[in-house]
């Protein structure tokens, strides 16, 4: 605000002084020139009347000659004054309009407005840096979850597109380069209400800079960065605290997982699909020889994943530069058809069309189908508007970077514990995943459950007693009973118990985790792009967290600060929430008797108990 | 020699001297305080105020503050006079005149501070 005011004052200094001088001279002249009153006696105009006359004359309102008709000398002077003042006003107003159109001034003014709005934000919000394809998808999905957004984007045309998009709450937008720390600070990343910073620009280097800048400026803010380059990925992992999502890497890991541990992949899909949908069937990509069209940032990790899971592969990429360890497997010469043939399309079980051109990818699919109709086809879609074309080719699997990013980001924002659970399942290599799948199967059959976190927050009135020392310990199993009728079990599976870190902080970040509305994941995952083959990324270090117990037994005693990840049928989360709000449900499921609530009846119950 | 400094200094000092000229004289003597001088003081003080706009240094901010104080006091004095003469239609009394002159005395103090700042700044940056 101060900046803009000072800018205005400095730029309007000359016009304002001109106007002041014109007024001063005109008024002084009017006072100095002798006049006559109504009876023809000599009379001099006072300063007040002179200023009044000048004010309406200069602004061309023209009330006439008051309080008495002017003498010719006065009229002469007023004529001069009229021209002087009109010029003065024209100059001043012209300067004001010129200033309001000045790009520098407009930038300063909009920045100042943005700063004030960010400072006024009193609800949780996310900062999205980069409004490209991923940024757009994520912004729309978060807006559906009623999360306030602050968007930083350096391209003015993209920023202009935000204004015409149907946001339920208009995001705060800043046109600036988010790599600069002061821009990050202006975007409010250090405020307590800022829950996450999403570095989603198309440039790895920029995302790395944003992520590191955010970590340095405010270590408590959750940072999610999209980084494709393996070196920068490693850098950020080393730096710590940044959740790196590498869409190509993630996709390749999923493909590898489908070969190596299908149960893990199935568990992931099961838990991350839209609740209520049918259980996704395992993909079961065929084993054997694979042909890759395109051996770049998308193809390389895929080839590595195929190789690691024991599949043979060959690739075709006309832009391939020979000094490379995979030299003997990548064909660079000839046209696409020759290249695919050289890579062994006839004997392949699958083809991956992974170039960065949708047209080339479609051509690859067509050629591959002609040469080998039985082959499975994985296609990479680059442009959103090519969706219809790619779908018409009926691929086995489609990779869409922005969809995958959206899914990953939402998962880590809405249910961070689920991500940690899936990470455990992945590390475990299959036993845990199979066990979890069996339990889910027993509880829900072929449906997709909702996933939520139950916070053992000692501040909640319902469980304060049970969590305090001396109270009857609260067990996981008790949370699985219907608070309306303890004979009925809730259709829920405890997936993981996260014990608070020894420092006593209940969460990774020290901030309350439940800032998205209950049941938000349900809506979030229904957002476009709940991909089949998505997978939690890595990046957050294990250190600094408490212990995590996967599939805790029902006899496990809960401690204050524990967080339990549940998967359950629709509505179960709301029923379980009753345990938090008031202590009677806990008592009721333990004893089967509705406890007395009022003081008198509690006393009566206490007196009655020893007798019985 | 810097023309900006000349203009700036000129208006600051002129604002102060005009203010002083109006203020000087027995506070109750009507004929010793001319309305033209008050008008000139108000006009020049306003110009000086605008000249002080836009300087973002600390001393610039203090300059601006003294200018605002002086203009406020002088405008109050002019307003009292206008009200008394045109709205209330009283003949000027020594009591009213002393109110007006004492208001302008306050403005004079602010203007003196402003001049002191100007001198201090000049001495500090003597080259």
PDB file of C-alpha atoms in Angstrom, chain A residues 127-131 150-153 178 184 197-201 207 210:
ATOM      1  CA  UNK A 127       0.237 -21.873  -2.965  1.00  0.00           C
ATOM      2  CA  UNK A 128       0.528 -23.183  -6.507  1.00  0.00           C
ATOM      3  CA  UNK A 129       3.604 -22.047  -8.407  1.00  0.00           C
ATOM      4  CA  UNK A 130       3.137 -22.525 -12.123  1.00  0.00           C
ATOM      5  CA  UNK A 131      -0.245 -22.642 -13.830  1.00  0.00           C
ATOM      6  CA  UNK A 150      -2.772 -18.544  -4.204  1.00  0.00           C
ATOM      7  CA  UNK A 151      -1.368 -18.913  -7.703  1.00  0.00           C
ATOM      8  CA  UNK A 152       1.996 -17.570  -8.818  1.00  0.00           C
ATOM      9  CA  UNK A 153       2.627 -17.675 -12.549  1.00  0.00           C
ATOM     10  CA  UNK A 178       8.264 -17.745  -8.123  1.00  0.00           C
ATOM     11  CA  UNK A 184       7.425 -16.652  -2.386  1.00  0.00           C
ATOM     12  CA  UNK A 197       3.424 -25.080  -1.582  1.00  0.00           C
ATOM     13  CA  UNK A 198       3.117 -26.899  -4.888  1.00  0.00           C
ATOM     14  CA  UNK A 199       5.972 -26.272  -7.319  1.00  0.00           C
ATOM     15  CA  UNK A 200       4.292 -27.267 -10.581  1.00  0.00           C
ATOM     16  CA  UNK A 201       6.083 -25.250 -13.239  1.00  0.00           C
ATOM     17  CA  UNK A 207      10.683 -26.199  -9.162  1.00  0.00           C
ATOM     18  CA  UNK A 210      10.984 -22.944  -5.314  1.00  0.00           C
TER      19      UNK A 210
END
